[in-house]
Short mmCIF file of C-alpha atoms in Angstrom, two decimals:
data_model
loop_
_atom_site.label_atom_id
_atom_site.label_comp_id
_atom_site.label_asym_id
_atom_site.label_seq_id
_atom_site.Cartn_x
_atom_site.Cartn_y
_atom_site.Cartn_z
CA MET A 10 141.08 31.67 88.05
CA ALA A 11 140.39 33.12 91.63
CA ALA A 12 139.65 36.68 88.90
CA PHE A 13 137.10 34.73 87.32
CA ARG A 14 135.32 33.33 90.19
CA GLU A 15 134.43 36.39 92.28
CA ARG A 16 133.16 37.53 88.77
CA LYS A 17 130.94 33.98 88.00
CA GLU A 18 127.81 34.44 87.67
CA VAL A 19 123.97 32.59 87.46
CA ARG A 20 122.03 34.15 84.85
CA SER A 21 118.45 33.59 83.58
CA PHE A 22 119.79 32.18 79.66
CA HIS A 23 115.66 30.67 79.24
CA LYS A 24 114.79 34.73 77.82
CA LEU A 25 117.22 34.13 75.00
CA ARG A 26 116.67 30.51 74.07
CA ARG A 27 114.70 31.69 70.67
CA THR A 28 116.91 34.93 69.79
CA ASN A 29 119.07 36.06 67.74
CA SER A 30 119.18 39.34 66.49
CA GLY A 31 121.45 42.04 65.89
CA ARG A 32 122.59 41.92 69.26
CA VAL A 33 122.56 38.08 69.69
CA LEU A 34 123.98 35.24 68.23
CA ASN A 35 122.86 32.21 70.15
CA LEU A 36 124.88 29.52 68.52
CA ILE A 37 122.57 26.74 70.52
CA THR A 38 120.13 27.13 68.12
CA LEU A 39 121.93 27.59 64.66
CA THR A 40 123.93 24.92 65.96
CA ASP A 41 121.33 22.53 66.14
CA ALA A 42 119.56 23.56 63.27
CA ALA A 43 122.72 23.29 61.06
CA LEU A 44 123.57 19.71 62.03
CA GLN A 45 119.65 18.37 62.22
CA ALA A 46 119.25 20.20 58.31
CA THR A 47 117.97 17.92 55.71
CA PRO A 48 120.11 17.65 52.57
CA PRO A 49 118.70 18.07 49.13
CA HIS A 50 116.25 16.13 47.86
CA GLY A 51 118.81 12.93 45.81
CA LYS A 52 121.79 14.01 47.97
CA SER A 53 123.45 11.71 50.35
CA PRO A 54 123.63 13.61 53.82
CA VAL A 55 126.31 15.56 54.79
CA THR A 56 128.35 16.65 57.93
CA ILE A 57 128.40 20.04 58.49
CA LYS A 58 131.05 21.20 60.08
CA PRO A 59 130.60 23.31 63.10
CA LEU A 60 131.61 27.07 63.50
CA PHE A 61 134.46 26.65 66.21
CA TYR A 62 137.07 23.26 67.08
CA ASN A 63 135.77 23.69 70.55
CA ASN A 64 132.44 22.28 71.03
CA THR A 65 131.23 24.18 73.94
CA LEU A 66 131.93 27.74 71.62
CA ASN A 67 129.92 25.88 69.32
CA TYR A 68 126.66 26.03 72.54
CA THR A 69 127.24 29.36 73.68
CA ILE A 70 125.06 32.58 72.90
CA LEU A 71 126.68 35.98 72.20
CA THR A 72 125.57 39.02 72.61
CA LYS A 73 126.57 42.97 72.14
CA HIS A 74 126.44 44.14 75.67
CA ASN A 75 126.55 47.95 76.75
CA LEU A 76 128.75 48.45 80.10
CA ARG A 77 127.52 49.66 83.18
CA ASP A 78 129.66 51.21 85.00
CA ASN A 79 131.13 48.67 87.28
CA GLU A 80 131.59 46.50 84.80
CA ARG A 81 133.94 49.35 82.58
CA ASP A 82 137.25 48.35 84.44
CA LEU A 83 137.75 44.69 82.98
CA PHE A 84 138.05 46.73 79.80
CA ALA A 85 142.38 48.39 79.54
CA ARG A 86 141.25 51.17 76.97
CA SER A 87 137.37 53.32 77.26
CA VAL A 88 134.55 50.76 75.55
CA HIS A 89 130.81 50.98 76.24
CA VAL A 90 129.31 48.08 73.80
CA ALA A 91 131.33 45.00 74.15
CA THR A 92 130.60 41.35 73.18
CA LYS A 93 130.00 38.70 75.27
CA ILE A 94 130.10 35.48 75.63
CA PHE A 95 127.95 32.93 77.72
CA LEU A 96 128.45 29.29 78.46
CA PRO A 97 125.52 28.20 79.92
CA PHE A 98 125.48 24.96 82.89
CA ASP A 99 123.44 23.10 80.13
CA PRO A 100 122.90 23.90 76.70
CA ARG A 101 119.27 22.11 77.22
CA ARG A 102 118.91 23.97 80.43
CA LEU A 103 119.45 27.11 79.77
CA GLU A 104 117.53 28.22 83.10
CA ILE A 105 119.63 26.91 85.68
CA GLY A 106 122.19 29.49 84.10
CA GLY A 107 125.95 30.03 83.29
CA ARG A 108 129.09 32.08 83.11
CA SER A 109 129.96 34.86 81.20
CA PHE A 110 133.16 37.43 80.23
CA PHE A 111 133.81 39.62 77.24
CA ILE A 112 136.34 39.27 74.49
CA GLU A 113 137.26 42.61 74.77
CA GLU A 114 138.53 42.48 78.89
CA TYR A 115 141.70 42.25 79.25
CA GLN A 116 141.23 38.95 80.80
CA PHE A 117 139.99 37.46 78.14
CA LYS A 118 143.13 34.63 76.69
CA ASP A 119 142.89 33.69 80.55
CA HIS A 120 139.34 32.67 80.80
CA LEU A 121 139.32 30.70 77.55
CA ARG A 122 142.02 28.75 78.82
CA GLU A 123 140.92 28.38 82.01
CA LEU A 124 137.03 27.59 81.90
CA LEU A 125 137.81 26.22 77.50
CA HIS A 126 141.21 25.08 77.46
CA LEU A 127 142.16 27.52 74.98
CA ASP A 128 145.68 28.25 75.04
CA LEU A 129 147.56 30.38 72.57
CA MET A 130 151.03 28.79 73.59
CA THR A 131 150.12 25.88 72.17
CA GLY A 132 150.30 27.23 68.29
CA ASP A 133 147.60 24.99 68.16
CA LYS A 134 145.82 25.75 64.61
CA GLU A 135 142.48 24.64 66.26
CA VAL A 136 142.86 26.90 69.01
CA LEU A 137 143.93 29.59 67.38
CA HIS A 138 141.17 29.35 64.42
CA ASP A 139 138.45 29.83 67.41
CA ILE A 140 140.32 32.63 69.24
CA LYS A 141 140.23 34.43 65.50
CA VAL A 142 136.93 33.47 64.72
CA LEU A 143 136.39 34.83 68.29
CA GLU A 144 137.97 38.78 67.35
CA ALA A 145 136.12 38.44 63.88
CA LEU A 146 132.86 38.14 65.93
CA SER A 147 133.95 41.12 68.32
CA ARG A 148 135.18 43.78 65.71
CA SER A 149 131.18 42.81 63.75
CA PRO A 150 129.51 45.89 64.23
CA THR A 151 126.29 44.25 65.30
CA LEU A 152 125.08 39.86 65.06
CA ASP A 153 122.85 40.03 61.98
CA ALA A 154 124.09 37.10 60.43
CA PHE A 155 124.89 38.15 56.96
CA ILE A 156 127.42 41.15 58.43
CA VAL A 157 128.76 38.22 60.27
CA THR A 158 129.15 35.86 57.31
CA GLU A 159 130.71 39.11 56.21
CA CYS A 160 133.42 39.74 58.83
CA LEU A 161 134.03 35.95 59.00
CA ARG A 162 134.72 35.78 54.84
CA ALA A 163 136.76 38.41 54.96
CA ASP A 164 139.20 37.67 57.71
CA GLY A 165 139.69 34.13 55.56
CA LEU A 166 136.83 31.65 58.03
CA ARG A 167 134.15 30.07 55.77
CA VAL A 168 131.45 30.08 57.45
CA GLU A 169 129.19 26.61 56.76
CA PRO A 170 125.70 27.95 54.91
CA ALA A 171 123.50 25.92 57.43
CA PHE A 172 124.71 27.94 59.68
CA PHE A 173 123.47 31.04 58.65
CA ALA A 174 120.34 30.06 56.59
CA GLU A 175 118.46 33.07 57.69
CA SER A 176 120.54 35.60 55.71
CA TYR A 177 120.95 33.96 52.75
CA GLY A 178 117.23 35.78 51.69
CA LEU A 179 119.09 38.62 52.27
CA ALA A 180 122.08 38.11 50.46
CA THR A 181 120.23 37.01 47.66
CA LYS A 182 118.07 40.39 47.82
CA THR A 183 121.18 42.59 48.09
CA THR A 184 122.76 41.10 45.25
CA ALA A 185 120.26 41.97 43.19
CA ASP A 186 120.64 45.45 44.61
CA VAL A 187 123.94 45.44 44.19
CA PHE A 188 123.32 45.01 39.99
CA ASP A 189 121.11 48.04 40.36
CA VAL A 190 124.39 50.28 40.99
CA PHE A 191 126.89 48.78 39.10
CA LYS A 192 125.15 47.91 35.98
CA PRO A 193 125.39 51.80 34.79
CA LEU A 194 128.61 51.47 35.66
CA VAL A 195 129.34 48.14 33.85
CA GLN A 196 127.48 49.72 30.80
CA LYS A 197 129.83 52.35 30.48
CA ALA A 198 132.33 50.75 30.18
CA LEU A 199 131.12 47.86 27.62
CA GLY A 200 129.54 51.54 25.75
CA LYS A 201 125.76 48.41 25.24
CA SER A 202 123.61 46.74 27.91
CA ALA A 203 124.83 44.02 29.96
CA SER A 204 124.16 40.36 30.03
CA PRO A 205 123.45 38.98 32.30
CA GLU A 206 126.47 36.34 32.46
CA GLU A 207 128.76 40.04 32.34
CA MET A 208 126.79 41.18 35.00
CA SER A 209 127.39 38.64 37.19
CA ARG A 210 131.17 38.29 35.79
CA PHE A 211 131.32 41.62 36.71
CA VAL A 212 129.91 41.70 40.23
CA ASP A 213 131.79 38.75 41.86
CA GLN A 214 134.86 40.05 40.33
CA VAL A 215 134.59 43.54 42.28
CA TRP A 216 132.16 41.86 44.88
CA ASN A 217 134.26 38.90 46.05
CA VAL A 218 137.11 40.90 48.03
CA THR A 219 138.48 39.26 50.47
CA ASN A 220 141.96 40.14 52.75
CA ALA A 221 143.72 37.34 50.28
CA THR A 222 142.80 39.08 47.30
CA THR A 223 145.52 40.47 45.09
CA ASP A 224 143.81 42.04 41.80
CA ASN A 225 141.18 43.46 42.07
CA LEU A 226 140.75 45.83 38.39
CA PHE A 227 138.07 48.49 39.77
CA LEU A 228 139.74 48.87 43.09
CA GLU A 229 142.70 49.66 41.86
CA ALA A 230 141.12 52.16 39.19
CA LEU A 231 140.57 53.59 42.36
CA GLN A 232 143.81 53.84 43.74
CA ILE A 233 142.40 52.34 46.97
CA PRO A 234 145.22 51.20 49.25
CA ARG A 235 145.03 47.04 48.82
CA SER A 236 145.25 46.77 52.53
CA GLU A 237 141.50 48.79 52.50
CA TRP A 238 140.05 46.45 50.02
CA ALA A 239 138.06 43.60 52.50
CA ASP A 240 137.33 46.82 54.93
CA VAL A 241 136.14 48.79 51.96
CA ILE A 242 133.89 45.76 49.95
CA PHE A 243 132.43 44.94 53.36
CA ALA A 244 131.04 48.31 54.10
CA TRP A 245 129.72 48.45 50.78
CA LYS A 246 127.84 45.17 51.13
CA ALA A 247 126.79 46.14 54.89
CA LEU A 248 125.18 49.74 53.60
CA ILE A 249 122.96 47.93 51.35
CA TYR A 250 121.62 45.12 54.25
CA TYR A 251 121.29 47.77 56.03
CA ASP A 252 119.31 50.00 53.69
CA LEU A 253 117.30 46.61 53.21
CA VAL A 254 116.79 45.62 56.97
CA SER A 255 116.45 48.79 58.18
CA ARG A 256 113.70 49.99 55.62
CA GLY A 257 110.17 51.16 57.56
CA THR A 258 111.98 52.29 60.69
CA HIS A 259 110.33 55.75 59.89
CA GLU A 260 106.79 54.27 59.97
CA ARG A 261 108.25 52.62 63.62
CA LEU A 262 109.11 55.92 64.53
CA GLU A 263 106.26 57.54 63.85
CA ARG A 264 104.38 54.53 65.51
CA VAL A 265 106.75 55.80 68.94
CA LEU A 266 106.10 59.65 68.58
CA LYS A 267 102.51 59.40 68.62
CA VAL A 268 102.53 56.47 71.67
CA LEU A 269 104.14 59.11 73.24
CA HIS A 270 102.59 62.00 72.39
CA GLY A 271 99.43 60.25 74.01
CA THR A 272 100.32 58.50 76.54
CA LYS A 273 99.46 59.92 79.60
CA PRO A 274 100.34 58.56 82.99
CA LYS A 275 98.01 58.34 86.41
CA LEU A 276 96.52 60.98 88.07
CA ARG A 277 97.79 62.09 90.95
CA LEU A 278 101.13 63.57 90.28
CA SER A 279 102.72 66.84 91.51
CA SER A 280 103.98 69.19 88.24
CA ALA A 281 107.42 68.50 88.86
CA ASP A 282 106.68 64.50 88.24
CA LEU A 283 104.52 65.38 85.29
CA ALA A 284 107.00 67.89 83.91
CA HIS A 285 109.66 65.39 84.47
CA ILE A 286 108.57 62.83 82.58
CA GLU A 287 107.10 65.36 79.58
CA GLU A 288 110.88 65.42 79.73
CA LEU A 289 112.06 62.35 79.56
CA LYS A 290 109.53 61.62 76.35
CA ARG A 291 111.13 64.92 74.18
CA GLU A 292 114.72 63.45 75.01
CA LEU A 293 113.15 59.98 74.07
CA ALA A 294 112.44 61.21 71.09
CA ARG A 295 115.20 63.45 70.52
CA ASN A 296 117.82 60.36 70.81
CA LEU A 297 115.29 57.97 68.15
CA TYR A 298 115.60 61.29 65.83
CA LYS A 299 119.16 61.37 66.45
CA LEU A 300 119.76 57.29 65.93
CA HIS A 301 117.27 57.63 62.76
CA ASP A 302 119.33 60.25 60.75
CA GLY A 303 123.48 58.32 62.24
CA SER A 304 121.76 54.59 60.55
CA THR A 305 118.85 55.58 57.99
CA GLY A 306 120.21 58.51 57.29
CA TYR A 307 123.18 57.76 56.92
CA ILE A 308 122.66 54.76 54.86
CA GLN A 309 120.93 56.69 52.32
CA SER A 310 122.78 59.82 51.70
CA ALA A 311 126.14 57.00 51.30
CA LEU A 312 124.88 55.12 48.72
CA GLN A 313 123.10 57.63 46.35
CA ARG A 314 126.50 59.56 46.61
CA LEU A 315 128.22 56.38 45.48
CA VAL A 316 125.94 55.57 42.59
CA SER A 317 125.94 59.20 41.33
CA ALA A 318 129.49 59.32 41.92
CA ILE A 319 129.32 55.96 39.79
CA ILE A 320 127.33 57.16 37.13
CA GLY A 321 128.16 60.03 36.84
CA LYS A 322 131.05 62.11 36.02
CA SER A 323 133.24 61.85 38.94
CA ASP A 324 136.58 60.72 38.94
CA ALA A 325 138.16 57.87 40.49
CA SER A 326 139.09 59.70 43.76
CA GLU A 327 135.40 61.37 44.68
CA ILE A 328 134.32 57.87 44.17
CA SER A 329 137.66 56.71 46.23
CA GLU A 330 136.30 58.90 49.03
CA SER A 331 133.11 57.64 49.04
CA LEU A 332 133.77 54.42 49.61
CA ARG A 333 137.01 54.92 51.94
CA SER A 334 134.49 56.79 54.12
CA MET A 335 131.15 53.95 54.21
CA ALA A 336 134.71 51.75 55.67
CA ARG A 337 135.43 54.06 58.24
CA ASN A 338 131.13 54.79 59.18
CA ILE A 339 130.39 51.30 58.85
CA SER A 340 130.87 50.22 62.84
CA SER A 341 129.58 53.23 64.26
CA VAL A 342 126.41 52.86 61.15
CA GLY A 343 125.43 48.86 62.22
CA MET A 344 125.15 50.11 65.84
CA ASN A 345 122.95 52.76 65.12
CA VAL A 346 120.92 50.19 63.32
CA VAL A 347 120.46 47.79 65.88
CA LEU A 348 120.20 50.14 69.15
CA PHE A 349 117.25 51.86 67.20
CA ASP A 350 115.50 48.39 66.41
CA GLN A 351 116.59 47.20 69.72
CA VAL A 352 114.73 50.28 71.87
CA THR A 353 111.81 50.85 69.56
CA SER A 354 110.31 47.32 69.31
CA TYR A 355 111.13 47.25 73.22
CA PHE A 356 108.98 51.00 73.64
CA LEU A 357 106.27 49.42 71.16
CA TYR A 358 106.49 46.10 73.43
CA LEU A 359 105.95 47.47 76.55
CA PHE A 360 103.39 50.61 75.35
CA PRO A 361 101.92 49.59 72.22
CA LYS A 362 99.28 51.87 71.97
CA PRO A 363 98.50 55.88 73.64
CA THR A 364 97.50 55.17 77.03
CA MET A 365 95.40 57.93 78.47
CA ASN A 366 95.48 58.69 82.70
CA HIS A 367 96.09 53.80 83.02
CA VAL A 368 99.86 53.73 82.68
CA ASP A 369 102.16 53.71 86.55
CA PRO A 370 103.66 56.59 86.77
CA GLU A 371 107.23 54.97 88.32
CA THR A 372 106.63 52.10 85.87
CA PHE A 373 106.71 54.16 82.79
CA GLU A 374 109.20 57.13 84.15
CA SER A 375 111.89 53.87 84.73
CA GLU A 376 111.16 52.34 81.19
CA LEU A 377 111.82 56.22 79.37
CA SER A 378 114.84 56.37 82.42
CA ASN A 379 116.48 53.24 81.51
CA LEU A 380 115.66 53.43 77.07
CA CYS A 381 117.35 57.16 77.20
CA GLU A 382 120.30 55.49 79.26
CA ILE A 383 120.85 53.17 76.58
CA VAL A 384 121.06 55.88 74.07
CA ALA A 385 123.16 57.63 76.16
CA LEU A 386 125.97 55.30 76.04
CA ARG A 387 126.14 54.57 72.61
CA ASP A 388 126.27 58.47 72.11
CA GLU A 389 129.24 58.69 74.58
CA GLU A 390 131.03 56.13 72.28
#
């Protein structure tokens, strides 16, 4: 316990009060919204099962956190992005702070036992469930609601729809995109146009794969090992989802580049200082291009290769390798999508339009350095 007390933090949580994004999962707002959900007309109220059995965990905030140098010794292995749990002292008064620890750190289970009385050694099924949920959240490449839902489902952990209601609009769009991808394959198999009912049956069989699935004709035909089924289908879903949420990123990149090019700090800087700021601008631009290619560029290329393989005359091994390649790369792609969104959104929040001779040079230089460092940490993984 002493080791944790030395690391106890008092944080300014109020900035995250209403936040949910690829990097932040605010279970306080999600739990409250789920418990206050209005039942459909004519239906009796139903008690919604929270995400965790431990109620303290239902009122926490999780973040995907870029590790600082002084945090690296908390881990038994090399980690650059970890999943942090914030335990507020009072979920209704976030401004007074709280305590935190990382799911991946080597003292993770000690902190669970000391702070939340969750002890694996007891064999309690509810404790085992809650720890399994936390570990699944840690493995999730981002904290997007849809991706989190799929990660948990793949581990056999059912999530109440009310918790992640915001994701289901995109899930519906994702299903429509899935139909477009599978339609040529089904029609080829049937030798005729597929009816909506036939499409639904086929997609349901192929798409709803978990670790417990033992029969899947599509994946068996591709000779993909059963142990990889859940990862392969999750990666496919995730790529379609990321393709939806990342549309328009090229326009945002162009906006950032326009601001970078047109923004000049106040005068009276030395030529060396001006040269340093210009180099930081070029470095940030290079980093953003790289992130964009590693996210949107990869997604579109991977999906196009897969669709071409399915509707063309490719053999099963080529389709199989496309799917397995997506599964290997999805975590990296997800973090690239989230990081691109984080960096560009924050930059445009600070500097929404080009400014000539009105930006404080020290502030501008500091913010550019910070953003370049954030991307560099991701690049080291």
